[in-house]
Structures are given as C-alpha cells and as structure tokens.
mmCIF file of C-alpha atoms in Angstrom:
data_model
loop_
_atom_site.group_PDB
_atom_site.id
_atom_site.type_symbol
_atom_site.label_atom_id
_atom_site.label_comp_id
_atom_site.label_asym_id
_atom_site.label_seq_id
_atom_site.Cartn_x
_atom_site.Cartn_y
_atom_site.Cartn_z
ATOM 1 C CA HIS H 1 -16.492 -8.051 -56.857
ATOM 2 C CA LYS H 2 -17.639 -8.413 -53.594
ATOM 3 C CA VAL H 3 -15.833 -7.668 -50.719
ATOM 4 C CA TYR H 4 -17.195 -7.715 -46.658
ATOM 5 C CA THR H 5 -16.623 -5.210 -44.562
ATOM 6 C CA PRO H 6 -16.082 -5.814 -40.528
ATOM 7 C CA SER H 7 -19.242 -4.818 -40.014
ATOM 8 C CA ALA H 8 -20.558 -8.114 -42.626
ATOM 9 C CA GLU H 9 -22.258 -5.477 -44.863
ATOM 10 C CA ARG H 10 -21.970 -6.959 -48.636
ATOM 11 C CA VAL H 11 -20.255 -4.151 -50.759
ATOM 12 C CA MET H 12 -20.907 -4.166 -54.025
ATOM 13 C CA VAL H 13 -18.394 -2.622 -56.848
ATOM 14 C CA SER H 14 -18.161 -2.727 -60.621
ATOM 15 C CA SER H 15 -14.967 -0.574 -61.796
ATOM 16 C CA SER H 16 -11.176 -0.559 -61.329
ATOM 17 C CA SER H 17 -11.324 2.584 -59.353
ATOM 18 C CA SER H 18 -14.209 2.005 -57.542
ATOM 19 C CA ASN H 19 -12.388 -1.284 -56.698
ATOM 20 C CA SER H 20 -9.495 0.571 -55.382
ATOM 21 C CA SER H 21 -12.069 3.162 -53.292
ATOM 22 C CA ALA H 22 -13.444 0.131 -51.898
ATOM 23 C CA TRP H 23 -10.355 -1.728 -50.420
ATOM 24 C CA VAL H 24 -9.113 1.650 -48.750
ATOM 25 C CA GLY H 25 -12.413 1.928 -47.057
ATOM 26 C CA ALA H 26 -12.573 -1.620 -46.239
ATOM 27 C CA LEU H 27 -9.066 -1.132 -44.489
ATOM 28 C CA ALA H 28 -9.875 2.175 -42.728
ATOM 29 C CA ALA H 29 -13.051 0.473 -41.597
ATOM 30 C CA PHE H 30 -11.210 -2.291 -39.968
ATOM 31 C CA ALA H 31 -8.564 -0.699 -38.558
ATOM 32 C CA ALA H 32 -11.544 2.104 -36.913
ATOM 33 C CA GLY H 33 -13.020 -1.303 -35.700
ATOM 34 C CA SER H 34 -9.797 -2.708 -34.484
ATOM 35 C CA LEU H 35 -8.831 0.129 -32.180
ATOM 36 C CA ALA H 36 -12.546 0.369 -31.277
ATOM 37 C CA THR H 37 -11.923 -3.211 -30.418
ATOM 38 C CA ALA H 38 -8.827 -2.348 -28.434
ATOM 39 C CA ALA H 39 -10.000 0.401 -26.339
ATOM 40 C CA TYR H 40 -13.091 -1.988 -25.591
ATOM 41 C CA PHE H 41 -11.137 -5.005 -24.563
ATOM 42 C CA SER H 42 -8.567 -2.406 -22.547
ATOM 43 C CA HIS H 43 -11.445 -1.207 -20.851
ATOM 44 C CA ARG H 44 -13.015 -4.175 -19.239
ATOM 45 C CA ASN H 45 -9.103 -5.494 -18.453
ATOM 46 C CA LYS H 46 -8.213 -2.281 -16.609
ATOM 47 C CA LYS H 47 -7.689 -2.945 -13.274
ATOM 48 C CA ALA H 48 -7.051 0.321 -11.330
ATOM 49 C CA THR H 49 -10.532 1.543 -10.147
ATOM 50 C CA ASP H 50 -10.818 5.487 -10.021
ATOM 51 C CA PHE H 51 -13.473 6.625 -7.380
ATOM 52 C CA PRO H 52 -14.524 9.529 -8.766
ATOM 53 C CA ALA H 53 -17.116 10.883 -6.333
ATOM 54 C CA THR H 54 -14.026 11.165 -4.013
ATOM 55 C CA LEU H 55 -11.089 11.488 -5.915
ATOM 56 C CA ALA H 56 -11.518 15.403 -5.815
ATOM 57 C CA ASN H 57 -7.939 16.988 -6.493
ATOM 58 C CA LYS H 58 -6.127 14.357 -4.589
ATOM 59 C CA LYS H 59 -2.633 13.590 -5.355
ATOM 60 C CA THR H 60 -1.661 10.270 -4.603
ATOM 61 C CA PRO H 61 2.301 9.916 -5.462
ATOM 62 C CA THR H 62 4.017 6.477 -7.031
ATOM 63 C CA ILE H 63 4.883 4.091 -4.042
ATOM 64 C CA VAL H 64 8.616 3.074 -4.295
ATOM 65 C CA TYR H 65 9.105 0.668 -1.711
ATOM 66 C CA PRO H 66 12.606 0.267 0.437
ATOM 67 C CA GLU H 67 14.589 -3.016 0.095
ATOM 68 C CA TYR H 68 13.077 -5.699 2.552
ATOM 69 C CA ASP H 69 15.403 -7.689 4.134
ATOM 70 C CA TYR H 70 13.434 -11.055 4.699
ATOM 71 C CA LYS H 71 16.212 -13.206 5.213
ATOM 72 C CA ASN H 72 18.337 -11.386 7.145
ATOM 73 C CA ASP H 73 16.322 -9.039 9.334
ATOM 74 C CA PRO H 74 12.527 -9.650 8.499
ATOM 75 C CA LYS H 75 11.620 -7.892 12.279
ATOM 76 C CA GLY H 76 13.761 -5.091 11.463
ATOM 77 C CA SER H 77 11.910 -4.824 7.558
ATOM 78 C CA PHE H 78 8.772 -5.131 8.899
ATOM 79 C CA THR H 79 8.891 -2.447 11.433
ATOM 80 C CA LYS H 80 10.445 0.154 9.195
ATOM 81 C CA MET H 81 6.995 -0.466 6.926
ATOM 82 C CA CYS H 82 5.446 0.855 9.923
ATOM 83 C CA ASP H 83 7.234 3.742 9.625
ATOM 84 C CA LEU H 84 6.450 4.179 5.971
ATOM 85 C CA LEU H 85 2.762 3.854 6.561
ATOM 86 C CA ILE H 86 2.899 6.443 9.216
ATOM 87 C CA LYS H 87 4.878 8.949 7.233
ATOM 88 C CA GLU H 88 2.481 8.299 4.361
ATOM 89 C CA ILE H 89 -0.550 8.737 6.422
ATOM 90 C CA LEU H 90 0.239 11.984 7.834
ATOM 91 C CA GLU H 91 1.442 13.304 4.991
ATOM 92 C CA ASP H 92 -1.722 12.802 2.867
ATOM 93 C CA LEU H 93 -3.650 14.364 5.644
ATOM 94 C CA SER H 94 -1.765 17.636 5.139
ATOM 95 C CA ALA H 95 -2.182 18.031 1.609
ATOM 96 C CA ASN H 96 -5.255 16.372 0.827
ATOM 97 C CA TYR H 97 -7.702 16.873 4.013
ATOM 98 C CA GLU H 98 -6.165 20.268 5.111
ATOM 99 C CA LEU H 99 -5.504 19.261 8.690
ATOM 100 C CA PRO H 100 -3.271 21.588 10.665
ATOM 101 C CA ALA H 101 0.155 21.118 11.894
ATOM 102 C CA ARG H 102 -1.438 20.297 15.556
ATOM 103 C CA GLU H 103 -3.761 17.948 14.801
ATOM 104 C CA THR H 104 -1.160 16.189 12.438
ATOM 105 C CA GLU H 105 1.234 15.925 15.468
ATOM 106 C CA TRP H 106 -1.307 14.502 17.768
ATOM 107 C CA LEU H 107 -2.076 11.867 15.171
ATOM 108 C CA ARG H 108 1.493 11.025 14.969
ATOM 109 C CA LYS H 109 2.110 11.179 18.769
ATOM 110 C CA MET H 110 -0.796 8.592 19.044
ATOM 111 C CA LEU H 111 0.178 6.058 16.242
ATOM 112 C CA GLU H 112 3.631 5.496 17.512
ATOM 113 C CA HIS H 113 2.205 4.960 20.878
ATOM 114 C CA THR H 114 -0.572 2.907 20.114
ATOM 115 C CA VAL H 115 0.258 0.709 16.980
ATOM 116 C CA LYS H 116 3.879 0.066 17.784
ATOM 117 C CA GLY H 117 5.620 -2.153 20.728
ATOM 118 C CA GLY H 118 3.460 -5.468 20.428
ATOM 119 C CA LYS H 119 5.374 -8.586 19.721
ATOM 120 C CA MET H 120 3.610 -8.279 15.886
ATOM 121 C CA ASN H 121 2.914 -12.082 15.552
ATOM 122 C CA ARG H 122 -0.139 -11.520 13.689
ATOM 123 C CA GLY H 123 1.390 -9.322 11.097
ATOM 124 C CA LEU H 124 4.701 -11.063 10.914
ATOM 125 C CA MET H 125 2.611 -14.207 10.220
ATOM 126 C CA VAL H 126 1.036 -12.109 6.866
ATOM 127 C CA VAL H 127 4.488 -12.057 5.603
ATOM 128 C CA GLU H 128 5.689 -15.497 6.433
ATOM 129 C CA SER H 129 2.707 -17.334 5.309
ATOM 130 C CA GLY H 130 2.992 -15.377 1.661
ATOM 131 C CA VAL H 131 6.410 -16.708 1.483
ATOM 132 C CA ALA H 132 5.758 -20.218 2.324
ATOM 133 C CA ILE H 133 2.731 -20.224 -0.470
ATOM 134 C CA ILE H 134 4.964 -18.279 -3.140
ATOM 135 C CA GLY H 135 8.169 -19.185 -2.527
ATOM 136 C CA VAL H 136 11.049 -17.462 -1.070
ATOM 137 C CA ASP H 137 13.149 -17.839 -4.407
ATOM 138 C CA ASN H 138 10.312 -16.372 -6.386
ATOM 139 C CA ILE H 139 8.766 -13.727 -4.512
ATOM 140 C CA THR H 140 9.958 -10.053 -5.077
ATOM 141 C CA ASN H 141 10.997 -7.079 -2.970
ATOM 142 C CA ASP H 142 7.560 -5.174 -3.961
ATOM 143 C CA LYS H 143 5.624 -8.579 -3.272
ATOM 144 C CA LEU H 144 7.248 -8.441 0.017
ATOM 145 C CA CYS H 145 6.227 -5.009 1.385
ATOM 146 C CA GLN H 146 2.756 -5.276 0.131
ATOM 147 C CA LEU H 147 2.686 -8.573 2.597
ATOM 148 C CA ALA H 148 4.127 -6.177 5.351
ATOM 149 C CA VAL H 149 1.324 -3.641 4.532
ATOM 150 C CA LEU H 150 -0.768 -6.013 4.919
ATOM 151 C CA GLY H 151 0.501 -7.346 8.269
ATOM 152 C CA TRP H 152 0.263 -3.804 9.474
ATOM 153 C CA ALA H 153 -3.382 -3.574 8.927
ATOM 154 C CA ILE H 154 -4.116 -6.479 10.908
ATOM 155 C CA GLU H 155 -1.621 -4.899 13.816
ATOM 156 C CA TRP H 156 -3.228 -1.061 13.260
ATOM 157 C CA LEU H 157 -6.453 -2.786 13.348
ATOM 158 C CA GLN H 158 -5.633 -4.498 16.809
ATOM 159 C CA ALA H 159 -4.356 -1.242 17.530
ATOM 160 C CA TRP H 160 -7.846 0.335 17.754
ATOM 161 C CA LEU H 161 -9.464 -2.236 18.967
ATOM 162 C CA LEU H 162 -7.343 -2.355 21.887
ATOM 163 C CA VAL H 163 -7.732 1.832 22.315
ATOM 164 C CA ALA H 164 -11.156 1.040 22.564
ATOM 165 C CA ASP H 165 -11.044 -2.280 24.633
ATOM 166 C CA ASP H 166 -8.704 -0.502 27.735
ATOM 167 C CA ILE H 167 -11.462 2.245 27.771
ATOM 168 C CA MET H 168 -14.149 -0.238 28.139
ATOM 169 C CA ASP H 169 -12.183 -2.461 30.345
ATOM 170 C CA SER H 170 -10.997 0.790 32.301
ATOM 171 C CA SER H 171 -7.334 -1.125 31.934
ATOM 172 C CA VAL H 172 -4.287 1.124 33.223
ATOM 173 C CA THR H 173 -1.197 0.090 31.215
ATOM 174 C CA ARG H 174 -1.154 -1.778 27.614
ATOM 175 C CA ARG H 175 2.538 -3.390 26.268
ATOM 176 C CA GLY H 176 4.488 -2.567 29.258
ATOM 177 C CA GLN H 177 3.150 1.462 28.895
ATOM 178 C CA PRO H 178 0.186 3.263 29.695
ATOM 179 C CA CYS H 179 -3.174 2.700 28.149
ATOM 180 C CA TRP H 180 -3.603 5.749 25.594
ATOM 181 C CA TYR H 181 -6.400 7.192 26.904
ATOM 182 C CA LYS H 182 -4.314 7.213 30.594
ATOM 183 C CA THR H 183 -2.271 9.434 28.676
ATOM 184 C CA LEU H 184 -4.998 12.315 27.823
ATOM 185 C CA GLY H 185 -5.653 13.295 31.707
ATOM 186 C CA ASP H 186 -9.164 14.908 31.571
ATOM 187 C CA ALA H 187 -9.422 14.648 28.093
ATOM 188 C CA TRP H 188 -9.454 10.677 27.892
ATOM 189 C CA TYR H 189 -12.446 11.123 25.593
ATOM 190 C CA ILE H 190 -10.365 11.946 22.501
ATOM 191 C CA ALA H 191 -9.232 8.454 22.807
ATOM 192 C CA ILE H 192 -12.676 7.325 21.239
ATOM 193 C CA ASN H 193 -12.067 9.321 18.004
ATOM 194 C CA ASP H 194 -8.537 7.917 17.893
ATOM 195 C CA ALA H 195 -9.743 4.215 17.711
ATOM 196 C CA VAL H 196 -12.031 4.861 15.239
ATOM 197 C CA THR H 197 -9.679 7.019 13.193
ATOM 198 C CA ILE H 198 -6.880 4.283 13.466
ATOM 199 C CA GLU H 199 -9.797 1.901 11.435
ATOM 200 C CA SER H 200 -10.025 4.729 8.635
ATOM 201 C CA PHE H 201 -6.546 4.452 8.351
ATOM 202 C CA VAL H 202 -6.715 0.904 7.529
ATOM 203 C CA TYR H 203 -8.922 1.083 4.940
ATOM 204 C CA LYS H 204 -7.052 4.034 3.539
ATOM 205 C CA MET H 205 -3.806 1.867 3.567
ATOM 206 C CA ILE H 206 -5.259 -0.748 1.533
ATOM 207 C CA LYS H 207 -6.960 1.631 -1.095
ATOM 208 C CA ARG H 208 -3.557 2.764 -1.503
ATOM 209 C CA HIS H 209 -1.438 -0.095 -1.622
ATOM 210 C CA PHE H 210 -3.851 -2.366 -3.482
ATOM 211 C CA GLY H 211 -5.668 0.144 -5.972
ATOM 212 C CA TYR H 212 -3.893 -0.708 -8.694
ATOM 213 C CA ASP H 213 -5.800 -3.802 -9.047
ATOM 214 C CA SER H 214 -9.349 -3.558 -7.921
ATOM 215 C CA GLU H 215 -10.392 -7.361 -7.923
ATOM 216 C CA VAL H 216 -7.626 -7.433 -4.940
ATOM 217 C CA GLN H 217 -8.399 -4.347 -3.419
ATOM 218 C CA LEU H 218 -12.052 -5.573 -3.255
ATOM 219 C CA LYS H 219 -11.373 -8.919 -1.582
ATOM 220 C CA LEU H 220 -8.592 -7.281 0.704
ATOM 221 C CA LEU H 221 -10.999 -4.917 1.857
ATOM 222 C CA ASP H 222 -14.051 -8.055 1.869
ATOM 223 C CA LEU H 223 -11.751 -9.447 4.372
ATOM 224 C CA MET H 224 -11.090 -6.711 6.689
ATOM 225 C CA MET H 225 -14.788 -5.697 6.917
ATOM 226 C CA GLU H 226 -15.876 -9.291 7.467
ATOM 227 C CA THR H 227 -13.197 -9.941 10.328
ATOM 228 C CA THR H 228 -13.619 -6.307 11.996
ATOM 229 C CA LEU H 229 -17.543 -7.313 12.062
ATOM 230 C CA GLN H 230 -17.060 -10.911 13.512
ATOM 231 C CA THR H 231 -14.539 -9.375 16.097
ATOM 232 C CA GLU H 232 -16.961 -6.380 17.067
ATOM 233 C CA LEU H 233 -19.733 -9.052 17.515
ATOM 234 C CA GLY H 234 -17.382 -10.951 19.814
ATOM 235 C CA GLN H 235 -16.306 -7.792 21.871
ATOM 236 C CA LEU H 236 -20.462 -7.343 22.200
ATOM 237 C CA SER H 237 -20.632 -10.813 24.010
ATOM 238 C CA ASP H 238 -17.662 -10.038 25.569
ATOM 239 C CA THR H 239 -19.119 -6.423 27.030
ATOM 240 C CA LEU H 240 -22.288 -7.684 28.052
ATOM 241 C CA CYS H 241 -20.786 -10.088 30.718
ATOM 242 C CA ASP H 242 -21.055 -7.011 32.650
ATOM 243 C CA VAL H 243 -24.722 -7.008 32.729
ATOM 244 C CA LEU H 244 -25.042 -11.059 33.364
ATOM 245 C CA THR H 245 -24.946 -13.011 36.099
ATOM 246 C CA LEU H 246 -22.340 -15.517 36.853
ATOM 247 C CA PRO H 247 -24.488 -18.439 35.892
ATOM 248 C CA ASP H 248 -24.321 -17.083 32.286
ATOM 249 C CA LEU H 249 -20.954 -16.965 31.785
ATOM 250 C CA THR H 250 -20.618 -20.335 30.681
ATOM 251 C CA PRO H 251 -17.731 -22.656 28.768
ATOM 252 C CA GLU H 252 -20.147 -22.229 25.612
ATOM 253 C CA ARG H 253 -20.306 -18.477 26.127
ATOM 254 C CA TRP H 254 -16.719 -18.316 26.537
ATOM 255 C CA HIS H 255 -15.698 -19.949 23.534
ATOM 256 C CA LEU H 256 -18.123 -18.047 21.458
ATOM 257 C CA ILE H 257 -16.696 -15.091 22.468
ATOM 258 C CA VAL H 258 -12.971 -16.319 21.599
ATOM 259 C CA LYS H 259 -13.840 -17.457 18.463
ATOM 260 C CA TYR H 260 -15.013 -13.954 17.119
ATOM 261 C CA LYS H 261 -13.181 -11.753 19.810
ATOM 262 C CA THR H 262 -9.928 -13.369 18.808
ATOM 263 C CA SER H 263 -9.514 -16.307 16.517
ATOM 264 C CA PHE H 264 -10.662 -14.278 12.954
ATOM 265 C CA TYR H 265 -8.688 -11.113 13.476
ATOM 266 C CA SER H 266 -5.364 -12.708 15.235
ATOM 267 C CA PHE H 267 -5.245 -15.935 13.088
ATOM 268 C CA TYR H 268 -7.240 -16.302 10.004
ATOM 269 C CA LEU H 269 -6.666 -12.821 8.893
ATOM 270 C CA SER H 270 -2.758 -12.906 8.345
ATOM 271 C CA VAL H 271 -3.322 -16.254 6.493
ATOM 272 C CA ALA H 272 -6.023 -15.245 4.599
ATOM 273 C CA PHE H 273 -4.461 -11.817 3.701
ATOM 274 C CA ALA H 274 -1.527 -14.038 2.861
ATOM 275 C CA MET H 275 -3.410 -16.593 0.822
ATOM 276 C CA THR H 276 -5.511 -13.734 -1.177
ATOM 277 C CA LEU H 277 -2.286 -11.827 -2.133
ATOM 278 C CA ALA H 278 -0.997 -15.146 -3.646
ATOM 279 C CA GLY H 279 -3.711 -15.516 -5.657
ATOM 280 C CA VAL H 280 -5.209 -18.847 -3.740
ATOM 281 C CA SER H 281 -8.887 -18.739 -5.074
ATOM 282 C CA ASP H 282 -10.110 -21.975 -3.927
ATOM 283 C CA LYS H 283 -12.766 -21.963 -1.343
ATOM 284 C CA GLY H 284 -11.986 -25.184 0.191
ATOM 285 C CA ALA H 285 -8.466 -23.758 1.070
ATOM 286 C CA TYR H 286 -9.969 -20.785 2.864
ATOM 287 C CA ASP H 287 -12.411 -22.680 4.380
ATOM 288 C CA ALA H 288 -10.113 -25.690 5.657
ATOM 289 C CA ALA H 289 -7.508 -22.844 6.713
ATOM 290 C CA ARG H 290 -10.213 -21.040 8.864
ATOM 291 C CA ASP H 291 -10.850 -24.612 10.912
ATOM 292 C CA ILE H 292 -7.563 -25.087 11.971
ATOM 293 C CA LEU H 293 -6.682 -21.289 12.634
ATOM 294 C CA ILE H 294 -9.967 -21.118 15.019
ATOM 295 C CA GLU H 295 -8.852 -23.966 17.089
ATOM 296 C CA MET H 296 -5.013 -22.478 17.295
ATOM 297 C CA GLY H 297 -7.052 -18.874 18.165
ATOM 298 C CA VAL H 298 -9.380 -20.734 20.587
ATOM 299 C CA TYR H 299 -6.321 -22.471 21.985
ATOM 300 C CA PHE H 300 -4.348 -18.847 22.477
ATOM 301 C CA GLN H 301 -7.053 -17.169 24.256
ATOM 302 C CA ALA H 302 -7.289 -19.610 26.737
ATOM 303 C CA GLN H 303 -3.598 -19.573 27.215
ATOM 304 C CA ASP H 304 -4.126 -15.872 27.267
ATOM 305 C CA ASP H 305 -6.609 -16.067 30.564
ATOM 306 C CA TYR H 306 -4.216 -18.577 31.870
ATOM 307 C CA LEU H 307 -1.318 -15.795 31.714
ATOM 308 C CA ASP H 308 -4.160 -13.335 32.881
ATOM 309 C CA CYS H 309 -3.965 -14.754 36.371
ATOM 310 C CA TYR H 310 -1.149 -16.425 36.709
ATOM 311 C CA ALA H 311 1.926 -14.432 34.530
ATOM 312 C CA THR H 312 3.597 -11.502 36.263
ATOM 313 C CA PRO H 313 2.736 -7.920 34.980
ATOM 314 C CA GLU H 314 6.262 -7.499 33.788
ATOM 315 C CA LYS H 315 6.375 -10.688 31.820
ATOM 316 C CA LEU H 316 2.817 -9.974 30.753
ATOM 317 C CA GLY H 317 3.398 -6.138 29.636
ATOM 318 C CA LYS H 318 0.181 -5.096 31.614
ATOM 319 C CA ILE H 319 -1.788 -5.881 34.867
ATOM 320 C CA GLY H 320 -3.923 -8.830 34.740
ATOM 321 C CA THR H 321 -7.895 -7.343 35.360
ATOM 322 C CA ASP H 322 -9.798 -10.598 34.418
ATOM 323 C CA ILE H 323 -11.526 -11.356 37.901
ATOM 324 C CA ALA H 324 -11.697 -7.273 38.489
ATOM 325 C CA ASP H 325 -13.422 -7.276 35.393
ATOM 326 C CA LYS H 326 -15.510 -10.016 35.731
ATOM 327 C CA LYS H 327 -14.672 -11.957 32.711
ATOM 328 C CA CYS H 328 -15.770 -14.978 31.233
ATOM 329 C CA GLY H 329 -12.508 -16.849 30.962
ATOM 330 C CA TRP H 330 -11.420 -20.020 30.770
ATOM 331 C CA LEU H 331 -10.200 -20.376 34.439
ATOM 332 C CA PHE H 332 -14.018 -18.958 35.647
ATOM 333 C CA THR H 333 -15.654 -20.982 33.722
ATOM 334 C CA LYS H 334 -14.208 -24.295 34.252
ATOM 335 C CA ALA H 335 -14.157 -23.420 37.824
ATOM 336 C CA TYR H 336 -17.696 -22.447 38.470
ATOM 337 C CA HIS H 337 -19.406 -25.099 36.201
ATOM 338 C CA GLU H 338 -17.115 -27.889 36.535
ATOM 339 C CA LEU H 339 -15.007 -28.122 39.394
ATOM 340 C CA ALA H 340 -16.040 -25.909 42.628
ATOM 341 C CA ASN H 341 -18.666 -26.620 45.037
ATOM 342 C CA ASP H 342 -21.197 -25.410 46.575
ATOM 343 C CA THR H 343 -19.369 -22.914 49.023
ATOM 344 C CA GLN H 344 -16.655 -22.341 46.845
ATOM 345 C CA LYS H 345 -19.212 -20.889 44.539
ATOM 346 C CA ALA H 346 -21.029 -19.130 46.817
ATOM 347 C CA PHE H 347 -17.323 -17.585 47.337
ATOM 348 C CA LEU H 348 -17.278 -16.516 43.655
ATOM 349 C CA ASP H 349 -20.888 -15.324 43.835
ATOM 350 C CA GLU H 350 -19.795 -12.661 46.254
ATOM 351 C CA HIS H 351 -16.583 -11.441 44.759
ATOM 352 C CA TYR H 352 -15.631 -12.080 41.684
ATOM 353 C CA GLY H 353 -15.951 -8.835 39.623
ATOM 354 C CA LYS H 354 -16.563 -7.071 42.514
ATOM 355 C CA CYS H 355 -12.946 -7.124 44.015
ATOM 356 C CA LYS H 356 -10.224 -4.704 42.978
ATOM 357 C CA VAL H 357 -6.720 -5.810 41.368
ATOM 358 C CA GLY H 358 -4.469 -7.320 44.092
ATOM 359 C CA SER H 359 -7.157 -7.396 46.655
ATOM 360 C CA PRO H 360 -7.241 -9.933 48.954
ATOM 361 C CA GLU H 361 -10.259 -11.513 47.537
ATOM 362 C CA GLU H 362 -8.707 -11.366 44.665
ATOM 363 C CA ILE H 363 -5.721 -13.441 45.383
ATOM 364 C CA LYS H 364 -7.834 -15.691 47.052
ATOM 365 C CA ILE H 365 -9.733 -16.644 44.048
ATOM 366 C CA LYS H 366 -6.399 -17.169 42.362
ATOM 367 C CA GLU H 367 -5.598 -19.336 45.001
ATOM 368 C CA LEU H 368 -8.704 -21.162 44.969
ATOM 369 C CA TYR H 369 -7.978 -22.060 40.838
ATOM 370 C CA THR H 370 -4.864 -23.484 41.768
ATOM 371 C CA GLU H 371 -6.494 -25.830 44.694
ATOM 372 C CA LEU H 372 -9.173 -26.990 41.873
ATOM 373 C CA GLY H 373 -6.237 -28.144 40.021
ATOM 374 C CA LEU H 374 -7.252 -25.523 36.992
ATOM 375 C CA LYS H 375 -3.141 -25.294 36.329
ATOM 376 C CA GLU H 376 -3.228 -29.199 35.662
ATOM 377 C CA MET H 377 -5.865 -28.920 33.798
ATOM 378 C CA TYR H 378 -4.647 -26.332 31.811
ATOM 379 C CA VAL H 379 -1.041 -28.217 31.039
ATOM 380 C CA LYS H 380 -3.391 -31.002 29.651
ATOM 381 C CA TYR H 381 -5.577 -28.645 27.705
ATOM 382 C CA GLU H 382 -2.757 -26.921 25.930
ATOM 383 C CA GLN H 383 -1.130 -30.422 25.019
ATOM 384 C CA ASP H 384 -4.401 -31.616 23.848
ATOM 385 C CA SER H 385 -5.317 -28.661 21.770
ATOM 386 C CA TYR H 386 -1.531 -28.994 20.072
ATOM 387 C CA ASP H 387 -2.480 -32.703 19.085
ATOM 388 C CA LYS H 388 -5.616 -31.725 17.795
ATOM 389 C CA ILE H 389 -4.706 -28.923 15.049
ATOM 390 C CA MET H 390 -1.064 -30.864 14.312
ATOM 391 C CA ALA H 391 -3.826 -34.001 13.793
ATOM 392 C CA MET H 392 -5.448 -32.089 10.926
ATOM 393 C CA LYS H 393 -2.045 -31.765 8.612
ATOM 394 C CA ASP H 394 -2.600 -35.885 7.583
ATOM 395 C CA SER H 395 -6.744 -34.896 7.389
ATOM 396 C CA ARG H 396 -8.676 -33.782 4.585
ATOM 397 C CA THR H 397 -7.971 -30.356 5.623
ATOM 398 C CA GLY H 398 -4.402 -30.852 4.901
ATOM 399 C CA GLU H 399 -4.982 -32.368 1.361
ATOM 400 C CA THR H 400 -7.075 -29.889 0.303
ATOM 401 C CA LEU H 401 -4.642 -27.036 1.742
ATOM 402 C CA HIS H 402 -1.817 -28.981 -0.228
ATOM 403 C CA LYS H 403 -3.993 -29.212 -3.536
ATOM 404 C CA ALA H 404 -4.465 -25.323 -3.103
ATOM 405 C CA GLY H 405 -0.485 -24.655 -3.014
ATOM 406 C CA VAL H 406 -1.005 -23.635 0.572
ATOM 407 C CA PRO H 407 2.158 -25.645 2.573
ATOM 408 C CA TRP H 408 1.334 -27.058 6.132
ATOM 409 C CA THR H 409 4.534 -25.085 7.591
ATOM 410 C CA VAL H 410 2.117 -21.595 7.597
ATOM 411 C CA PHE H 411 0.152 -23.554 10.152
ATOM 412 C CA GLU H 412 3.356 -25.148 12.012
ATOM 413 C CA VAL H 413 5.224 -21.472 12.125
ATOM 414 C CA PHE H 414 2.271 -19.777 13.667
ATOM 415 C CA LEU H 415 1.271 -22.622 16.334
ATOM 416 C CA ALA H 416 5.052 -22.227 17.028
ATOM 417 C CA LYS H 417 4.768 -18.532 17.590
ATOM 418 C CA VAL H 418 2.170 -19.572 20.480
ATOM 419 C CA TYR H 419 2.214 -22.842 21.984
ATOM 420 C CA LYS H 420 3.708 -22.713 25.536
ATOM 421 C CA ARG H 421 4.474 -18.903 25.420
ATOM 422 C CA SER H 422 5.167 -16.912 28.654
ATOM 423 C CA HIS H 423 3.747 -13.612 27.822
#
C-alpha cells in the first residue's frame, strides 16, 4: 500500500500491522503539522505588539471604559474621558516609573491647568466624525471612548504647543487664566519640561489604548508624529518673523505659516484620526479630506487674527498681542502689502512689533486697519472662504469622500463650529 504524509514523502507499507502503524504515524504527523500551521498563522495574525526593550516589569491593567452618552451628554462624556486619562497617566507614573508623590502632584496640577478649559472643538470633532462615518446606530460604546481618547490626544497636543508658544510669545493669559509658565514665578523655565512631558503622554496614551492592534496603532502614531512635525515647522516659520523685516512678512508667508502651524493639527488630524479608526484605507479619501480641511484651517486662522485685533479680552479668553509681537497676521499683511500708502507704511515700520499692548501706538494701528477697510474686506473673505469650501461638496473631492464612506456632514459640522465665531 502507498500513503502520503503531509510532507509529501512516499511511505511503503507491506503488512497489516505495518499498515495500521503507518496510518497512526500519518495521522500523528498530520496533527502535528496542523498544530504547527495553526501556531504559525496565529503568530502571523496576532495584532497586538510586544515591545521587549521597554516592557521591563511594567503592568498594564485591563481598560474598562465608562458609559459614553453621546446622544444626551456628548460634551460631558468627552470631558470625563480626560479625567480618566489623567488618572491613568498618574497611576502609571507612580507604579512603573518610580515617580515620587511630589512630582506626581506637580504633573496633576499642570495637566489640570493646561489640557482643560478650551472649547474642545478639535477633540469633539474626532468623535463626531467617527460617529458620522461608522453610523450612530452601529457604533459601540468602546469605539466612542476610543474616539474620545484620540480627541484628547489632539487636545493634549495643542496643550503642550500652547505652553511652549506662550513662553516664546511672552503671553500673559490663556483661556481666561494666567499662562502656565506665569504661575510658576521664578521657576517659569520648568514649564519648558512640562510642555515636552505632555507630548510624551500623548504617545503613551495612544500606545495604551490602541496597542491591541499594532496596525492601527502604527497608523495613529504616524499621523500624530507627522502632524507634530508639520506644526513645529509652521511654528518655526512664525517665530522667525521676530528676526525678519516687515517687508518679509508677506501674504504668501502668512499662508505658509497658518497652513502648517494651524491647519494640519487643528482640522485635518481630527478627521484623519476618525477615518483611520473607522477603517477608511483609500488614500484618495485622505487627500480629499486634507484639501477641504486645510482650506478650512487657513480661514480659521484669518478669523483668529481678526479676533486678536477686534475681540475683547473677555470674549477672546486672552489678551490680543499680535501687533506687539510683530506677528505675520492676515490683517497686517493685507494692510502693509496691499492697502497702505507710504505714510501709513512708515508708521507701521516705526511701531509694528515695537509697541506695547494697549499703548497709543497699538491703538493707532488698529484704527489704521479700520480706516483701510479691513473689517469689510474680512467679511467678504469669510463669505468667499465659506462658499469655496461648500462648493467642494459637489466636486470630485466630495465624490471621492462619498465613495470611501465619508459623508459630507463631517465637514459641514466642523465648518459650523468655526464659521462666524466671535471668540
């Protein structure tokens, strides 16, 4: 008789007992091969990734998410997730990083001061975008909480950028309270370390909540790292204005700054995070979303520049300092390069970036902007930007997103949050 083992080797059997033994051996070999094959594919399909170089003796407890009431209390549910993340971070530091109680308490106060208190539009848009893509009737409680984690990853990213930005700009207030570094007195420089510590927490947060799926985790980390780099490059272009002359502060430079400093992290990242967690894989859809959201971000920053000049500190939540700080802003670039006559330009050359907040010179520059018709020009710019963004719905851009399962409501909701805002 002839039988074939799983390895395709021919076995010759000549007797009844040998025949029986051969079948037993063949079955055993087949079973062993099946187990080996199963083990191999189990290993290949294992999505969670271990990191032996950093694992040490650290313990990662099971994550149990709270109930997320998206329909009745979306903002309250989102805010509670921040409390959960702070609690997780602090417990991890004391348990796995030997952090003393004093340092742990410092970080608790720092996080409470820096990551909370904003409008949370960026973070909430991750949740809203995810619900729109996945469907309100299909989304699970765990998925809602994970979207909220990603939302807070962006809010924490913004927090550390603002801590650093406030130091560089010598800002006084942020979100209606003293800037974090201002609360530290002579030890203000500790805020520099605090800023980069918040950034580290963001990556820790993503690893903790998405480490169960190495592919998703890698995509989320790639998005965060790429966006962080883009934002820091925009910050560099912004900060370098301190050592440039006023003729260098052109509308083109303004557009470059706001595209990289604002649009990617404030608009594109929120939707891209949601698309990634929802399983959208079409590159064209991400490209289309990016085009819309960068346009939205540029408009948002022009709006921010306008409000820095004309909104009251009470409404704005901070004291506007763009004129004193010599910012390459929308109002200045329009005035200096497109509208001002030689006398008006000479006044700007003498005082822009050289006067104090609230000084007669600063007030005069604001009056100059009004005289040049910049209020009316901004109103037209705002409407033109809105119309341009909404026109993309029926374009090839909108069609690409629709085919990928990304509804236009994602962008309508985001735009509604910022269009004609007053603070």
